[in-house]
C-alpha atoms as a printed R data frame, in Angstrom:
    type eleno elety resid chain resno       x       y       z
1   ATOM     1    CA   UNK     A     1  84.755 108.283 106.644
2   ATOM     2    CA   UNK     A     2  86.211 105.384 105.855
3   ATOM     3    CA   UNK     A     3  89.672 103.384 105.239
4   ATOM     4    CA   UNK     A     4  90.185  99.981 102.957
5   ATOM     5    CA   UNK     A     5  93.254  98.321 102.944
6   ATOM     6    CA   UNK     A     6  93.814  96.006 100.142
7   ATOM     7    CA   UNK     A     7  96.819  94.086  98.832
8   ATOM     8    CA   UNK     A     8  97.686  91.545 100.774
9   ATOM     9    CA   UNK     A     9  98.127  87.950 100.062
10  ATOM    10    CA   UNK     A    10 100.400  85.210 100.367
11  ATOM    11    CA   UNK     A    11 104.378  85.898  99.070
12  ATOM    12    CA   UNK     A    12 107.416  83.805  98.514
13  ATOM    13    CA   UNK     A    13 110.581  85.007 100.689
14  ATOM    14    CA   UNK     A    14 112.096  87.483  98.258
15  ATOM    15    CA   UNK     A    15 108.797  88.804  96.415
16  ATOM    16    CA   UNK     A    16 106.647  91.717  96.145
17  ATOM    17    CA   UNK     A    17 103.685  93.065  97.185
18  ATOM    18    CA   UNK     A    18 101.812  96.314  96.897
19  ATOM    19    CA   UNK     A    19  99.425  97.734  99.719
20  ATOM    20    CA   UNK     A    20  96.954 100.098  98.895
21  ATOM    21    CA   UNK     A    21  94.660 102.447 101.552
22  ATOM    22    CA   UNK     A    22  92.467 104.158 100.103
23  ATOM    23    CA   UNK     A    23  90.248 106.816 102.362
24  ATOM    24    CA   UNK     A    24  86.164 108.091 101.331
25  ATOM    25    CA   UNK     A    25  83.746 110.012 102.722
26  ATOM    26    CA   UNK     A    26  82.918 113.367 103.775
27  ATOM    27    CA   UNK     A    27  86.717 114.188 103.941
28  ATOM    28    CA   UNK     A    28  87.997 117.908 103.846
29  ATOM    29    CA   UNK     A    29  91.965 116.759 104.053
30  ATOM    30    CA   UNK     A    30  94.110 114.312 104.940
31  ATOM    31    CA   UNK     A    31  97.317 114.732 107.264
32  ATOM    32    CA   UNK     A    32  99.589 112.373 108.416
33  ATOM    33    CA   UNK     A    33  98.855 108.823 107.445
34  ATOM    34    CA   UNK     A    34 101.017 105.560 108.787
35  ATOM    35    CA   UNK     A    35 101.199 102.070 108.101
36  ATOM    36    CA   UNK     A    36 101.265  99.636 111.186
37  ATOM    37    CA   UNK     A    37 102.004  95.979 111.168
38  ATOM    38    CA   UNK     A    38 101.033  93.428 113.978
39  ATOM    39    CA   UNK     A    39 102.406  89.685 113.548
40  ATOM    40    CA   UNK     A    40 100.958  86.571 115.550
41  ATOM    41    CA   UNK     A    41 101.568  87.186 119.639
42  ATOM    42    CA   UNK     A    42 103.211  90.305 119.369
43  ATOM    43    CA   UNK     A    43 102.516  94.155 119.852
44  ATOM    44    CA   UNK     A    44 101.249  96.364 116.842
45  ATOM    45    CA   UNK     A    45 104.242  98.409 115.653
46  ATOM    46    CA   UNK     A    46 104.683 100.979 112.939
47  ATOM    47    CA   UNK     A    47 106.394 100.105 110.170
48  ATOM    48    CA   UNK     A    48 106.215 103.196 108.000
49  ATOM    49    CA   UNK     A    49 105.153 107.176 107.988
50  ATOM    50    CA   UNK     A    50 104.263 109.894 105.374
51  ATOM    51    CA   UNK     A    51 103.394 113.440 106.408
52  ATOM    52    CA   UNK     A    52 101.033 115.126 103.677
53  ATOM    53    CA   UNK     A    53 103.355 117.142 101.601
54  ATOM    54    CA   UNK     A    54 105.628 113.455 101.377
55  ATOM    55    CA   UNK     A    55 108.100 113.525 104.064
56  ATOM    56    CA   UNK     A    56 108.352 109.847 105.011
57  ATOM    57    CA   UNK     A    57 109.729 107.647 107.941
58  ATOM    58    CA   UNK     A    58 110.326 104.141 108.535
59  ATOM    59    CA   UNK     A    59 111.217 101.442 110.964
60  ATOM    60    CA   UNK     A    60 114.694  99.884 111.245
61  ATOM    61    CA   UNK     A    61 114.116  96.344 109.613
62  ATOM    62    CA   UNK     A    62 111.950  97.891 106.791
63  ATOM    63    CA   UNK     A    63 114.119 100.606 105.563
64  ATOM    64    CA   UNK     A    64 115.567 100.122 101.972
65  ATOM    65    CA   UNK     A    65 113.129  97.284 101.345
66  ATOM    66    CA   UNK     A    66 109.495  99.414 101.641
67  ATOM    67    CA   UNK     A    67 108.205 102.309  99.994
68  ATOM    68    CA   UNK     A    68 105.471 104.247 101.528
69  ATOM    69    CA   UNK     A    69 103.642 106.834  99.310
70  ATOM    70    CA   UNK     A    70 100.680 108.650  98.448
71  ATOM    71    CA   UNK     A    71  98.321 110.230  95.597
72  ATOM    72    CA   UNK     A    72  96.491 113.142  97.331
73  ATOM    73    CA   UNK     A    73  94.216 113.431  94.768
74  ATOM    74    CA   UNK     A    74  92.958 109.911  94.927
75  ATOM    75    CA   UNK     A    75  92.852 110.165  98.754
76  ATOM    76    CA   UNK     A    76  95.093 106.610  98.666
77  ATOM    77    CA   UNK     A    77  97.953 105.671 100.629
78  ATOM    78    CA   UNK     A    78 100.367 102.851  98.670
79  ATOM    79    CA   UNK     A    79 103.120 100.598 100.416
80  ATOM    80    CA   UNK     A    80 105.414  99.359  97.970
81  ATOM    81    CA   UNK     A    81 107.309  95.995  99.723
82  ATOM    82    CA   UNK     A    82 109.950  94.314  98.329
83  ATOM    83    CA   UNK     A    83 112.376  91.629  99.187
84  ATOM    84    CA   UNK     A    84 110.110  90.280 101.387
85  ATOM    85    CA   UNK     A    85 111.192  87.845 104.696
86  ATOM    86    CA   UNK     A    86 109.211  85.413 106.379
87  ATOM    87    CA   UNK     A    87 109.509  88.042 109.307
88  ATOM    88    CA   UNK     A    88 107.432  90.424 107.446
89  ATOM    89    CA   UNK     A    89 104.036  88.081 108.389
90  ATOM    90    CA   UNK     A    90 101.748  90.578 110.011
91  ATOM    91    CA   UNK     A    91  98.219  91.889 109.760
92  ATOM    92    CA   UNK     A    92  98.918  95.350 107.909
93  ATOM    93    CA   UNK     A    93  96.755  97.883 108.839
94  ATOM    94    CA   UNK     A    94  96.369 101.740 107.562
95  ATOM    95    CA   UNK     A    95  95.696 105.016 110.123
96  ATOM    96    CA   UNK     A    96  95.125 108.180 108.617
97  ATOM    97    CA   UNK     A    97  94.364 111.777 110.716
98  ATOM    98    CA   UNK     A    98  91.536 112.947 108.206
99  ATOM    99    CA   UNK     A    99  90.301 116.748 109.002
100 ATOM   100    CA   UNK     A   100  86.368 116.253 108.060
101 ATOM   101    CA   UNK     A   101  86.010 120.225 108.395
102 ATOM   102    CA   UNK     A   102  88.793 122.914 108.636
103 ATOM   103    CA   UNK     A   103  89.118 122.353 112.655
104 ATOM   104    CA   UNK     A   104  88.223 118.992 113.214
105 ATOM   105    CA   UNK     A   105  91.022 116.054 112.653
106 ATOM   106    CA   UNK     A   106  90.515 112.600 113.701
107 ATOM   107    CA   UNK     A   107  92.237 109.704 113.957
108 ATOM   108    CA   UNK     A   108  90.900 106.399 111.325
109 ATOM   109    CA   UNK     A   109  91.971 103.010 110.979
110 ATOM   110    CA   UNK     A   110  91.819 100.311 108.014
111 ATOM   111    CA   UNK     A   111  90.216  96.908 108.930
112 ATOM   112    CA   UNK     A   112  93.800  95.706 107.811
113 ATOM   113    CA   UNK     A   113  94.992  93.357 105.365
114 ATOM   114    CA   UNK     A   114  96.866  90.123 105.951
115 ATOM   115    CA   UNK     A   115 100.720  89.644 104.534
116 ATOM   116    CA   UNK     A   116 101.741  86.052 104.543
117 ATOM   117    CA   UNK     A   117 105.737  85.131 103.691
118 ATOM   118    CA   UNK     A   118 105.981  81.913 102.782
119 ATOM   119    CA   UNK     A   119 107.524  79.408 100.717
């Protein structure tokens, strides 16, 4: 099993970007599935949440700016960012809690994708 982030790039301060994780393998169903940010000499923190039937959470300074979502079917996990700050600079990296049989989750990681705000 295995999850690629993509999306990433360099952004002015007010743009857009679009994340994508998408998850492939031997995968019988995905659970819960987050989206963590780290930025240069500071901890890794969680920036957003969505629980498998949609139910979604996110972090104080990303609310009303970031979308988090997901298309079951294509096993992918999207963030949708907009009105982007220069505080948003962070490695962005996906975790998903895949089940590869009926009774055994585990816990997966992207290899991250790098968000640069910049003018």
């Amino acid at each position: 099993v295995q999850l690629q982030a993509s999306g990433g790039g360099l952004v002015q301060p007010g743009g857009s970007l679009r994340l994508s994780c998408a998850a492939s393998g031997s995968i019988f169903s995905i659970s819960g599935m987050r989206w963590y940010r780290q930025a240069p000499g500071k901890q890794r923190e969680l920036v957003a949440s969505i629980t498998t039937f949609g139910s979604t959470n996110y972090a104080d300074s990303v609310k009303g700016r970031f979308t988090i979502s997901r298309d079951n079917a294509k096993k992918t996990m999207y963030l949708q960012m907009n009105s982007l700050v220069p505080e948003d600079t962070a490695v962005y990296y996906c975790y998903a809690n895949i089940f590869v049989n009926r009774n055994t989750p585990k816990d997966y990681w992207g290899q991250g994708t790098l968000v640069t705000v910049s003018s």
